[in-house]
mmCIF file with all atom_site columns, C-alpha atoms in Angstrom:
data_model
loop_
_atom_site.group_PDB
_atom_site.id
_atom_site.type_symbol
_atom_site.label_atom_id
_atom_site.label_alt_id
_atom_site.label_comp_id
_atom_site.label_asym_id
_atom_site.label_entity_id
_atom_site.label_seq_id
_atom_site.pdbx_PDB_ins_code
_atom_site.Cartn_x
_atom_site.Cartn_y
_atom_site.Cartn_z
_atom_site.occupancy
_atom_site.B_iso_or_equiv
_atom_site.pdbx_formal_charge
_atom_site.auth_seq_id
_atom_site.auth_comp_id
_atom_site.auth_asym_id
_atom_site.auth_atom_id
_atom_site.pdbx_PDB_model_num
ATOM 1   C CA . UNK A 1 1   ? 36.209 0.121   5.827   1.00 0.00 ? 1   UNK A CA 1
ATOM 2   C CA . UNK A 1 2   ? 37.083 3.595   7.030   1.00 0.00 ? 2   UNK A CA 1
ATOM 3   C CA . UNK A 1 3   ? 37.499 3.564   10.817  1.00 0.00 ? 3   UNK A CA 1
ATOM 4   C CA . UNK A 1 4   ? 37.243 6.721   12.904  1.00 0.00 ? 4   UNK A CA 1
ATOM 5   C CA . UNK A 1 5   ? 37.182 7.134   16.656  1.00 0.00 ? 5   UNK A CA 1
ATOM 6   C CA . UNK A 1 6   ? 34.676 9.676   17.952  1.00 0.00 ? 6   UNK A CA 1
ATOM 7   C CA . UNK A 1 7   ? 33.774 10.963  21.390  1.00 0.00 ? 7   UNK A CA 1
ATOM 8   C CA . UNK A 1 8   ? 30.350 11.852  22.616  1.00 0.00 ? 8   UNK A CA 1
ATOM 9   C CA . UNK A 1 9   ? 29.191 15.000  20.877  1.00 0.00 ? 9   UNK A CA 1
ATOM 10  C CA . UNK A 1 10  ? 31.461 14.515  17.875  1.00 0.00 ? 10  UNK A CA 1
ATOM 11  C CA . UNK A 1 11  ? 30.208 13.842  14.380  1.00 0.00 ? 11  UNK A CA 1
ATOM 12  C CA . UNK A 1 12  ? 31.051 12.442  10.955  1.00 0.00 ? 12  UNK A CA 1
ATOM 13  C CA . UNK A 1 13  ? 30.113 14.030  7.635   1.00 0.00 ? 13  UNK A CA 1
ATOM 14  C CA . UNK A 1 14  ? 29.419 11.727  4.683   1.00 0.00 ? 14  UNK A CA 1
ATOM 15  C CA . UNK A 1 15  ? 29.284 13.452  1.319   1.00 0.00 ? 15  UNK A CA 1
ATOM 16  C CA . UNK A 1 16  ? 27.507 16.764  1.307   1.00 0.00 ? 16  UNK A CA 1
ATOM 17  C CA . UNK A 1 17  ? 24.246 15.779  2.876   1.00 0.00 ? 17  UNK A CA 1
ATOM 18  C CA . UNK A 1 18  ? 24.748 13.139  5.538   1.00 0.00 ? 18  UNK A CA 1
ATOM 19  C CA . UNK A 1 19  ? 25.846 13.662  9.114   1.00 0.00 ? 19  UNK A CA 1
ATOM 20  C CA . UNK A 1 20  ? 26.308 10.987  11.775  1.00 0.00 ? 20  UNK A CA 1
ATOM 21  C CA . UNK A 1 21  ? 26.479 12.315  15.319  1.00 0.00 ? 21  UNK A CA 1
ATOM 22  C CA . UNK A 1 22  ? 27.416 10.468  18.529  1.00 0.00 ? 22  UNK A CA 1
ATOM 23  C CA . UNK A 1 23  ? 24.751 11.677  20.955  1.00 0.00 ? 23  UNK A CA 1
ATOM 24  C CA . UNK A 1 24  ? 25.491 9.657   24.053  1.00 0.00 ? 24  UNK A CA 1
ATOM 25  C CA . UNK A 1 25  ? 27.394 6.648   25.250  1.00 0.00 ? 25  UNK A CA 1
ATOM 26  C CA . UNK A 1 26  ? 26.003 4.543   28.073  1.00 0.00 ? 26  UNK A CA 1
ATOM 27  C CA . UNK A 1 27  ? 27.712 1.290   28.870  1.00 0.00 ? 27  UNK A CA 1
ATOM 28  C CA . UNK A 1 28  ? 27.845 -0.665  25.624  1.00 0.00 ? 28  UNK A CA 1
ATOM 29  C CA . UNK A 1 29  ? 25.133 1.355   23.950  1.00 0.00 ? 29  UNK A CA 1
ATOM 30  C CA . UNK A 1 30  ? 25.842 4.291   21.687  1.00 0.00 ? 30  UNK A CA 1
ATOM 31  C CA . UNK A 1 31  ? 23.070 6.659   20.692  1.00 0.00 ? 31  UNK A CA 1
ATOM 32  C CA . UNK A 1 32  ? 23.649 7.821   17.124  1.00 0.00 ? 32  UNK A CA 1
ATOM 33  C CA . UNK A 1 33  ? 21.885 10.715  15.426  1.00 0.00 ? 33  UNK A CA 1
ATOM 34  C CA . UNK A 1 34  ? 21.580 10.655  11.647  1.00 0.00 ? 34  UNK A CA 1
ATOM 35  C CA . UNK A 1 35  ? 20.875 13.653  9.455   1.00 0.00 ? 35  UNK A CA 1
ATOM 36  C CA . UNK A 1 36  ? 20.248 12.639  5.870   1.00 0.00 ? 36  UNK A CA 1
ATOM 37  C CA . UNK A 1 37  ? 17.917 13.590  3.030   1.00 0.00 ? 37  UNK A CA 1
ATOM 38  C CA . UNK A 1 38  ? 14.659 11.656  3.197   1.00 0.00 ? 38  UNK A CA 1
ATOM 39  C CA . UNK A 1 39  ? 15.594 9.994   -0.083  1.00 0.00 ? 39  UNK A CA 1
ATOM 40  C CA . UNK A 1 40  ? 18.436 8.195   1.658   1.00 0.00 ? 40  UNK A CA 1
ATOM 41  C CA . UNK A 1 41  ? 17.029 5.198   3.516   1.00 0.00 ? 41  UNK A CA 1
ATOM 42  C CA . UNK A 1 42  ? 18.525 4.429   6.893   1.00 0.00 ? 42  UNK A CA 1
ATOM 43  C CA . UNK A 1 43  ? 18.013 1.056   8.556   1.00 0.00 ? 43  UNK A CA 1
ATOM 44  C CA . UNK A 1 44  ? 19.353 -0.899  11.488  1.00 0.00 ? 44  UNK A CA 1
ATOM 45  C CA . UNK A 1 45  ? 21.757 -3.193  9.703   1.00 0.00 ? 45  UNK A CA 1
ATOM 46  C CA . UNK A 1 46  ? 20.207 -6.419  10.941  1.00 0.00 ? 46  UNK A CA 1
ATOM 47  C CA . UNK A 1 47  ? 16.802 -5.387  9.534   1.00 0.00 ? 47  UNK A CA 1
ATOM 48  C CA . UNK A 1 48  ? 18.255 -4.654  6.110   1.00 0.00 ? 48  UNK A CA 1
ATOM 49  C CA . UNK A 1 49  ? 20.146 -7.946  6.191   1.00 0.00 ? 49  UNK A CA 1
ATOM 50  C CA . UNK A 1 50  ? 16.978 -9.837  7.091   1.00 0.00 ? 50  UNK A CA 1
ATOM 51  C CA . UNK A 1 51  ? 15.196 -8.443  4.052   1.00 0.00 ? 51  UNK A CA 1
ATOM 52  C CA . UNK A 1 52  ? 18.156 -9.237  1.799   1.00 0.00 ? 52  UNK A CA 1
ATOM 53  C CA . UNK A 1 53  ? 18.319 -12.748 3.176   1.00 0.00 ? 53  UNK A CA 1
ATOM 54  C CA . UNK A 1 54  ? 14.591 -13.332 2.802   1.00 0.00 ? 54  UNK A CA 1
ATOM 55  C CA . UNK A 1 55  ? 14.645 -12.115 -0.808  1.00 0.00 ? 55  UNK A CA 1
ATOM 56  C CA . UNK A 1 56  ? 17.526 -14.458 -1.571  1.00 0.00 ? 56  UNK A CA 1
ATOM 57  C CA . UNK A 1 57  ? 15.767 -17.413 0.024   1.00 0.00 ? 57  UNK A CA 1
ATOM 58  C CA . UNK A 1 58  ? 12.559 -16.588 -1.812  1.00 0.00 ? 58  UNK A CA 1
ATOM 59  C CA . UNK A 1 59  ? 14.451 -16.413 -5.112  1.00 0.00 ? 59  UNK A CA 1
ATOM 60  C CA . UNK A 1 60  ? 16.013 -19.817 -4.678  1.00 0.00 ? 60  UNK A CA 1
ATOM 61  C CA . UNK A 1 61  ? 13.116 -21.827 -3.294  1.00 0.00 ? 61  UNK A CA 1
ATOM 62  C CA . UNK A 1 62  ? 13.082 -24.558 -5.838  1.00 0.00 ? 62  UNK A CA 1
ATOM 63  C CA . UNK A 1 63  ? 9.676  -26.017 -5.216  1.00 0.00 ? 63  UNK A CA 1
ATOM 64  C CA . UNK A 1 64  ? 8.240  -27.675 -8.265  1.00 0.00 ? 64  UNK A CA 1
ATOM 65  C CA . UNK A 1 65  ? 5.840  -25.065 -9.523  1.00 0.00 ? 65  UNK A CA 1
ATOM 66  C CA . UNK A 1 66  ? 3.267  -27.377 -11.073 1.00 0.00 ? 66  UNK A CA 1
ATOM 67  C CA . UNK A 1 67  ? 3.176  -29.117 -7.702  1.00 0.00 ? 67  UNK A CA 1
ATOM 68  C CA . UNK A 1 68  ? 2.726  -25.741 -6.078  1.00 0.00 ? 68  UNK A CA 1
ATOM 69  C CA . UNK A 1 69  ? -0.170 -24.847 -8.295  1.00 0.00 ? 69  UNK A CA 1
ATOM 70  C CA . UNK A 1 70  ? -1.874 -28.183 -7.687  1.00 0.00 ? 70  UNK A CA 1
ATOM 71  C CA . UNK A 1 71  ? -1.486 -27.908 -3.941  1.00 0.00 ? 71  UNK A CA 1
ATOM 72  C CA . UNK A 1 72  ? -2.621 -24.314 -3.783  1.00 0.00 ? 72  UNK A CA 1
ATOM 73  C CA . UNK A 1 73  ? -5.890 -25.271 -5.453  1.00 0.00 ? 73  UNK A CA 1
ATOM 74  C CA . UNK A 1 74  ? -6.752 -27.692 -2.627  1.00 0.00 ? 74  UNK A CA 1
ATOM 75  C CA . UNK B 2 1   ? 10.870 -8.174  -27.037 1.00 0.00 ? 1   UNK B CA 1
ATOM 76  C CA . UNK B 2 2   ? 11.310 -11.862 -26.243 1.00 0.00 ? 2   UNK B CA 1
ATOM 77  C CA . UNK B 2 3   ? 12.418 -13.044 -22.849 1.00 0.00 ? 3   UNK B CA 1
ATOM 78  C CA . UNK B 2 4   ? 13.103 -16.397 -21.241 1.00 0.00 ? 4   UNK B CA 1
ATOM 79  C CA . UNK B 2 5   ? 11.306 -17.023 -17.957 1.00 0.00 ? 5   UNK B CA 1
ATOM 80  C CA . UNK B 2 6   ? 11.642 -19.398 -15.021 1.00 0.00 ? 6   UNK B CA 1
ATOM 81  C CA . UNK B 2 7   ? 8.111  -20.845 -15.112 1.00 0.00 ? 7   UNK B CA 1
ATOM 82  C CA . UNK B 2 8   ? 6.500  -19.531 -18.294 1.00 0.00 ? 8   UNK B CA 1
ATOM 83  C CA . UNK B 2 9   ? 8.917  -20.534 -21.044 1.00 0.00 ? 9   UNK B CA 1
ATOM 84  C CA . UNK B 2 10  ? 9.665  -17.940 -23.699 1.00 0.00 ? 10  UNK B CA 1
ATOM 85  C CA . UNK B 2 11  ? 7.411  -14.896 -23.761 1.00 0.00 ? 11  UNK B CA 1
ATOM 86  C CA . UNK B 2 12  ? 6.928  -11.847 -25.926 1.00 0.00 ? 12  UNK B CA 1
ATOM 87  C CA . UNK B 2 13  ? 6.537  -8.737  -23.804 1.00 0.00 ? 13  UNK B CA 1
ATOM 88  C CA . UNK B 2 14  ? 6.117  -5.002  -24.390 1.00 0.00 ? 14  UNK B CA 1
ATOM 89  C CA . UNK B 2 15  ? 8.121  -2.195  -22.775 1.00 0.00 ? 15  UNK B CA 1
ATOM 90  C CA . UNK B 2 16  ? 4.848  -1.124  -21.183 1.00 0.00 ? 16  UNK B CA 1
ATOM 91  C CA . UNK B 2 17  ? 4.627  -4.452  -19.332 1.00 0.00 ? 17  UNK B CA 1
ATOM 92  C CA . UNK B 2 18  ? 7.878  -3.808  -17.508 1.00 0.00 ? 18  UNK B CA 1
ATOM 93  C CA . UNK B 2 19  ? 7.852  -2.763  -13.850 1.00 0.00 ? 19  UNK B CA 1
ATOM 94  C CA . UNK B 2 20  ? 10.866 -0.557  -13.021 1.00 0.00 ? 20  UNK B CA 1
ATOM 95  C CA . UNK B 2 21  ? 12.713 -0.760  -9.719  1.00 0.00 ? 21  UNK B CA 1
ATOM 96  C CA . UNK B 2 22  ? 15.076 2.202   -9.893  1.00 0.00 ? 22  UNK B CA 1
ATOM 97  C CA . UNK B 2 23  ? 17.419 0.812   -7.246  1.00 0.00 ? 23  UNK B CA 1
ATOM 98  C CA . UNK B 2 24  ? 16.642 -2.872  -7.620  1.00 0.00 ? 24  UNK B CA 1
ATOM 99  C CA . UNK B 2 25  ? 15.582 -4.713  -4.454  1.00 0.00 ? 25  UNK B CA 1
ATOM 100 C CA . UNK B 2 26  ? 17.640 -5.684  -1.380  1.00 0.00 ? 26  UNK B CA 1
ATOM 101 C CA . UNK B 2 27  ? 19.904 -8.591  -2.330  1.00 0.00 ? 27  UNK B CA 1
ATOM 102 C CA . UNK B 2 28  ? 19.389 -7.849  -6.037  1.00 0.00 ? 28  UNK B CA 1
ATOM 103 C CA . UNK B 2 29  ? 20.425 -4.256  -6.520  1.00 0.00 ? 29  UNK B CA 1
ATOM 104 C CA . UNK B 2 30  ? 21.186 -4.739  -10.225 1.00 0.00 ? 30  UNK B CA 1
ATOM 105 C CA . UNK B 2 31  ? 17.783 -6.196  -11.044 1.00 0.00 ? 31  UNK B CA 1
ATOM 106 C CA . UNK B 2 32  ? 15.716 -3.214  -12.102 1.00 0.00 ? 32  UNK B CA 1
ATOM 107 C CA . UNK B 2 33  ? 13.211 -4.672  -14.514 1.00 0.00 ? 33  UNK B CA 1
ATOM 108 C CA . UNK B 2 34  ? 10.551 -7.238  -13.768 1.00 0.00 ? 34  UNK B CA 1
ATOM 109 C CA . UNK B 2 35  ? 7.255  -8.316  -15.247 1.00 0.00 ? 35  UNK B CA 1
ATOM 110 C CA . UNK B 2 36  ? 4.319  -9.706  -13.339 1.00 0.00 ? 36  UNK B CA 1
ATOM 111 C CA . UNK B 2 37  ? 2.777  -12.896 -14.648 1.00 0.00 ? 37  UNK B CA 1
ATOM 112 C CA . UNK B 2 38  ? -0.153 -14.914 -13.337 1.00 0.00 ? 38  UNK B CA 1
ATOM 113 C CA . UNK B 2 39  ? 0.809  -18.249 -11.775 1.00 0.00 ? 39  UNK B CA 1
ATOM 114 C CA . UNK B 2 40  ? -2.512 -19.808 -10.774 1.00 0.00 ? 40  UNK B CA 1
ATOM 115 C CA . UNK B 2 41  ? -5.935 -19.516 -12.385 1.00 0.00 ? 41  UNK B CA 1
ATOM 116 C CA . UNK B 2 42  ? -7.580 -18.345 -9.164  1.00 0.00 ? 42  UNK B CA 1
ATOM 117 C CA . UNK B 2 43  ? -5.765 -15.010 -9.398  1.00 0.00 ? 43  UNK B CA 1
ATOM 118 C CA . UNK B 2 44  ? -4.133 -15.492 -6.005  1.00 0.00 ? 44  UNK B CA 1
ATOM 119 C CA . UNK B 2 45  ? -0.530 -16.231 -6.949  1.00 0.00 ? 45  UNK B CA 1
ATOM 120 C CA . UNK B 2 46  ? 1.648  -14.344 -9.389  1.00 0.00 ? 46  UNK B CA 1
ATOM 121 C CA . UNK B 2 47  ? 5.252  -14.423 -10.448 1.00 0.00 ? 47  UNK B CA 1
ATOM 122 C CA . UNK B 2 48  ? 7.538  -11.406 -10.488 1.00 0.00 ? 48  UNK B CA 1
ATOM 123 C CA . UNK B 2 49  ? 9.928  -12.398 -13.255 1.00 0.00 ? 49  UNK B CA 1
ATOM 124 C CA . UNK B 2 50  ? 13.245 -10.681 -13.911 1.00 0.00 ? 50  UNK B CA 1
ATOM 125 C CA . UNK B 2 51  ? 13.478 -9.427  -17.477 1.00 0.00 ? 51  UNK B CA 1
ATOM 126 C CA . UNK B 2 52  ? 17.245 -9.886  -17.718 1.00 0.00 ? 52  UNK B CA 1
ATOM 127 C CA . UNK B 2 53  ? 17.766 -13.042 -15.612 1.00 0.00 ? 53  UNK B CA 1
ATOM 128 C CA . UNK B 2 54  ? 15.512 -15.944 -16.676 1.00 0.00 ? 54  UNK B CA 1
ATOM 129 C CA . UNK B 2 55  ? 16.179 -17.955 -13.514 1.00 0.00 ? 55  UNK B CA 1
ATOM 130 C CA . UNK B 2 56  ? 15.240 -15.092 -11.189 1.00 0.00 ? 56  UNK B CA 1
ATOM 131 C CA . UNK B 2 57  ? 11.559 -15.085 -10.376 1.00 0.00 ? 57  UNK B CA 1
ATOM 132 C CA . UNK B 2 58  ? 9.653  -14.539 -7.156  1.00 0.00 ? 58  UNK B CA 1
ATOM 133 C CA . UNK B 2 59  ? 6.268  -15.985 -6.289  1.00 0.00 ? 59  UNK B CA 1
ATOM 134 C CA . UNK B 2 60  ? 4.154  -13.112 -5.016  1.00 0.00 ? 60  UNK B CA 1
ATOM 135 C CA . UNK B 2 61  ? 0.647  -12.570 -3.795  1.00 0.00 ? 61  UNK B CA 1
ATOM 136 C CA . UNK B 2 62  ? -1.870 -9.948  -2.797  1.00 0.00 ? 62  UNK B CA 1
ATOM 137 C CA . UNK B 2 63  ? -1.258 -9.898  0.987   1.00 0.00 ? 63  UNK B CA 1
ATOM 138 C CA . UNK B 2 64  ? -4.788 -8.793  1.850   1.00 0.00 ? 64  UNK B CA 1
ATOM 139 C CA . UNK B 2 65  ? -6.155 -12.169 0.760   1.00 0.00 ? 65  UNK B CA 1
ATOM 140 C CA . UNK B 2 66  ? -4.234 -13.809 3.610   1.00 0.00 ? 66  UNK B CA 1
ATOM 141 C CA . UNK B 2 67  ? -4.036 -10.947 6.095   1.00 0.00 ? 67  UNK B CA 1
ATOM 142 C CA . UNK B 2 68  ? -7.052 -8.737  5.629   1.00 0.00 ? 68  UNK B CA 1
ATOM 143 C CA . UNK B 2 69  ? -5.953 -6.376  8.409   1.00 0.00 ? 69  UNK B CA 1
ATOM 144 C CA . UNK B 2 70  ? -2.515 -5.824  6.870   1.00 0.00 ? 70  UNK B CA 1
ATOM 145 C CA . UNK B 2 71  ? -2.033 -2.106  7.146   1.00 0.00 ? 71  UNK B CA 1
ATOM 146 C CA . UNK B 2 72  ? 0.901  0.249   6.752   1.00 0.00 ? 72  UNK B CA 1
ATOM 147 C CA . UNK B 2 73  ? 1.775  3.803   5.803   1.00 0.00 ? 73  UNK B CA 1
ATOM 148 C CA . UNK B 2 74  ? 3.791  4.642   2.725   1.00 0.00 ? 74  UNK B CA 1
ATOM 149 C CA . UNK B 2 75  ? 6.058  7.564   3.580   1.00 0.00 ? 75  UNK B CA 1
ATOM 150 C CA . UNK B 2 76  ? 5.670  10.780  1.563   1.00 0.00 ? 76  UNK B CA 1
ATOM 151 C CA . UNK B 2 77  ? 9.158  10.457  0.183   1.00 0.00 ? 77  UNK B CA 1
ATOM 152 C CA . UNK B 2 78  ? 8.254  7.116   -1.397  1.00 0.00 ? 78  UNK B CA 1
ATOM 153 C CA . UNK B 2 79  ? 4.984  8.469   -2.742  1.00 0.00 ? 79  UNK B CA 1
ATOM 154 C CA . UNK B 2 80  ? 7.093  11.149  -4.409  1.00 0.00 ? 80  UNK B CA 1
ATOM 155 C CA . UNK B 2 81  ? 9.792  8.763   -5.645  1.00 0.00 ? 81  UNK B CA 1
ATOM 156 C CA . UNK B 2 82  ? 7.194  6.585   -7.338  1.00 0.00 ? 82  UNK B CA 1
ATOM 157 C CA . UNK B 2 83  ? 5.191  9.554   -8.629  1.00 0.00 ? 83  UNK B CA 1
ATOM 158 C CA . UNK B 2 84  ? 2.034  8.291   -6.962  1.00 0.00 ? 84  UNK B CA 1
ATOM 159 C CA . UNK B 2 85  ? -0.906 10.630  -7.498  1.00 0.00 ? 85  UNK B CA 1
ATOM 160 C CA . UNK B 2 86  ? -3.760 8.492   -6.299  1.00 0.00 ? 86  UNK B CA 1
ATOM 161 C CA . UNK B 2 87  ? -4.069 5.516   -3.971  1.00 0.00 ? 87  UNK B CA 1
ATOM 162 C CA . UNK B 2 88  ? -6.148 3.797   -6.627  1.00 0.00 ? 88  UNK B CA 1
ATOM 163 C CA . UNK B 2 89  ? -3.060 3.641   -8.835  1.00 0.00 ? 89  UNK B CA 1
ATOM 164 C CA . UNK B 2 90  ? -1.166 1.643   -6.199  1.00 0.00 ? 90  UNK B CA 1
ATOM 165 C CA . UNK B 2 91  ? -0.828 -2.135  -6.221  1.00 0.00 ? 91  UNK B CA 1
ATOM 166 C CA . UNK B 2 92  ? 0.734  -4.048  -3.320  1.00 0.00 ? 92  UNK B CA 1
ATOM 167 C CA . UNK B 2 93  ? 2.353  -7.460  -3.564  1.00 0.00 ? 93  UNK B CA 1
ATOM 168 C CA . UNK B 2 94  ? 4.393  -9.421  -1.047  1.00 0.00 ? 94  UNK B CA 1
ATOM 169 C CA . UNK B 2 95  ? 7.033  -12.008 -1.768  1.00 0.00 ? 95  UNK B CA 1
ATOM 170 C CA . UNK B 2 96  ? 6.475  -15.602 -0.712  1.00 0.00 ? 96  UNK B CA 1
ATOM 171 C CA . UNK B 2 97  ? 9.174  -17.937 0.488   1.00 0.00 ? 97  UNK B CA 1
ATOM 172 C CA . UNK B 2 98  ? 7.975  -21.336 -0.640  1.00 0.00 ? 98  UNK B CA 1
ATOM 173 C CA . UNK B 2 99  ? 8.589  -24.328 1.583   1.00 0.00 ? 99  UNK B CA 1
ATOM 174 C CA . UNK B 2 100 ? 8.168  -28.069 1.351   1.00 0.00 ? 100 UNK B CA 1
ATOM 175 C CA . UNK B 2 101 ? 5.393  -28.867 2.290   1.00 0.00 ? 101 UNK B CA 1
ATOM 176 C CA . UNK B 2 102 ? 3.687  -25.960 0.603   1.00 0.00 ? 102 UNK B CA 1
ATOM 177 C CA . UNK B 2 103 ? 1.552  -25.359 3.719   1.00 0.00 ? 103 UNK B CA 1
ATOM 178 C CA . UNK B 2 104 ? 4.648  -24.124 5.521   1.00 0.00 ? 104 UNK B CA 1
ATOM 179 C CA . UNK B 2 105 ? 5.309  -21.337 3.026   1.00 0.00 ? 105 UNK B CA 1
ATOM 180 C CA . UNK B 2 106 ? 5.678  -17.853 4.427   1.00 0.00 ? 106 UNK B CA 1
ATOM 181 C CA . UNK B 2 107 ? 4.985  -14.315 3.254   1.00 0.00 ? 107 UNK B CA 1
ATOM 182 C CA . UNK B 2 108 ? 7.269  -11.345 3.859   1.00 0.00 ? 108 UNK B CA 1
ATOM 183 C CA . UNK B 2 109 ? 4.981  -8.710  5.328   1.00 0.00 ? 109 UNK B CA 1
ATOM 184 C CA . UNK B 2 110 ? 7.886  -6.573  6.440   1.00 0.00 ? 110 UNK B CA 1
ATOM 185 C CA . UNK B 2 111 ? 8.895  -5.570  2.916   1.00 0.00 ? 111 UNK B CA 1
ATOM 186 C CA . UNK B 2 112 ? 5.952  -5.075  0.569   1.00 0.00 ? 112 UNK B CA 1
ATOM 187 C CA . UNK B 2 113 ? 6.399  -4.344  -3.129  1.00 0.00 ? 113 UNK B CA 1
ATOM 188 C CA . UNK B 2 114 ? 4.652  -1.092  -3.953  1.00 0.00 ? 114 UNK B CA 1
ATOM 189 C CA . UNK B 2 115 ? 3.791  -0.487  -7.619  1.00 0.00 ? 115 UNK B CA 1
ATOM 190 C CA . UNK B 2 116 ? 2.473  2.674   -9.201  1.00 0.00 ? 116 UNK B CA 1
ATOM 191 C CA . UNK B 2 117 ? 0.414  1.200   -12.024 1.00 0.00 ? 117 UNK B CA 1
ATOM 192 C CA . UNK B 2 118 ? 0.244  4.570   -13.815 1.00 0.00 ? 118 UNK B CA 1
ATOM 193 C CA . UNK B 2 119 ? 3.962  4.739   -14.571 1.00 0.00 ? 119 UNK B CA 1
ATOM 194 C CA . UNK B 2 120 ? 5.113  1.218   -13.631 1.00 0.00 ? 120 UNK B CA 1
ATOM 195 C CA . UNK B 2 121 ? 7.575  2.552   -11.064 1.00 0.00 ? 121 UNK B CA 1
ATOM 196 C CA . UNK B 2 122 ? 7.992  0.207   -8.107  1.00 0.00 ? 122 UNK B CA 1
ATOM 197 C CA . UNK B 2 123 ? 9.916  -0.246  -4.911  1.00 0.00 ? 123 UNK B CA 1
ATOM 198 C CA . UNK B 2 124 ? 10.302 -2.833  -2.205  1.00 0.00 ? 124 UNK B CA 1
ATOM 199 C CA . UNK B 2 125 ? 9.657  -0.852  0.960   1.00 0.00 ? 125 UNK B CA 1
ATOM 200 C CA . UNK B 2 126 ? 11.033 -1.924  4.345   1.00 0.00 ? 126 UNK B CA 1
ATOM 201 C CA . UNK B 2 127 ? 8.431  -1.175  7.001   1.00 0.00 ? 127 UNK B CA 1
ATOM 202 C CA . UNK B 2 128 ? 9.304  0.140   10.445  1.00 0.00 ? 128 UNK B CA 1
ATOM 203 C CA . UNK B 2 129 ? 6.171  -1.394  11.924  1.00 0.00 ? 129 UNK B CA 1
ATOM 204 C CA . UNK B 2 130 ? 7.244  -3.966  14.506  1.00 0.00 ? 130 UNK B CA 1
ATOM 205 C CA . UNK B 2 131 ? 4.224  -6.204  13.974  1.00 0.00 ? 131 UNK B CA 1
ATOM 206 C CA . UNK B 2 132 ? 5.448  -7.223  10.553  1.00 0.00 ? 132 UNK B CA 1
ATOM 207 C CA . UNK B 2 133 ? 8.273  -9.659  10.005  1.00 0.00 ? 133 UNK B CA 1
ATOM 208 C CA . UNK B 2 134 ? 9.819  -11.424 7.046   1.00 0.00 ? 134 UNK B CA 1
ATOM 209 C CA . UNK B 2 135 ? 8.212  -14.786 7.683   1.00 0.00 ? 135 UNK B CA 1
ATOM 210 C CA . UNK B 2 136 ? 4.489  -14.839 8.330   1.00 0.00 ? 136 UNK B CA 1
ATOM 211 C CA . UNK B 2 137 ? 2.723  -18.149 7.813   1.00 0.00 ? 137 UNK B CA 1
ATOM 212 C CA . UNK B 2 138 ? 0.660  -18.132 4.680   1.00 0.00 ? 138 UNK B CA 1
ATOM 213 C CA . UNK B 2 139 ? -1.969 -20.422 6.148   1.00 0.00 ? 139 UNK B CA 1
ATOM 214 C CA . UNK B 2 140 ? -3.158 -19.833 9.681   1.00 0.00 ? 140 UNK B CA 1
ATOM 215 C CA . UNK B 2 141 ? -6.397 -20.262 11.605  1.00 0.00 ? 141 UNK B CA 1
ATOM 216 C CA . UNK B 2 142 ? -7.065 -16.645 12.284  1.00 0.00 ? 142 UNK B CA 1
ATOM 217 C CA . UNK B 2 143 ? -6.070 -13.910 9.826   1.00 0.00 ? 143 UNK B CA 1
ATOM 218 C CA . UNK B 2 144 ? -5.941 -11.495 12.756  1.00 0.00 ? 144 UNK B CA 1
ATOM 219 C CA . UNK B 2 145 ? -2.852 -12.934 14.411  1.00 0.00 ? 145 UNK B CA 1
ATOM 220 C CA . UNK B 2 146 ? -0.274 -10.688 12.831  1.00 0.00 ? 146 UNK B CA 1
ATOM 221 C CA . UNK B 2 147 ? 2.722  -11.484 14.980  1.00 0.00 ? 147 UNK B CA 1
ATOM 222 C CA . UNK B 2 148 ? 6.085  -12.486 13.543  1.00 0.00 ? 148 UNK B CA 1
#
């Protein structure tokens, strides 16, 4: 992981099209501005991780499918 | 081509049956090709089967059967990425996480699968709408209670 220290008002450039800017720092909260092409999706990390995790759980649920079909017809 | 599947044995499929996820889906970034197969005769449950990985298959459903007020906006950039020209070309499915007992299964309303049926391009879209979470009960009293 690349680690950089930034002050309020400073920024980071990623590739040619993405900029991360530190807008304000208040207590333990940092406000971060992100400039990126709309084709680059930006998420709070915990949201992205939740989706990943849910997909993985859904892929491994090993319920007997014939059972599933029978029960769903109830 | 012939493929092995998780729940449907060996199948013969056509290129035109294949749904393409250009960037895969979260957790499975290398899985770009799936086919959709019926699971139950009532047309409610389907399986999204990986073409390359026989053991990878998701049980999916039409969310509006369970949550008739399910509503979200697909951003312009996604409409463009999938080449969507008309809303009538769009199919929406959501992934189920099956539980034992089956009644406790949940549906991921936070990340619908959007498919453009005209060109078979698809994407799992993560919604910013706070009402939708990854685990909504599949079976509830009132379909209007859309809270995580």
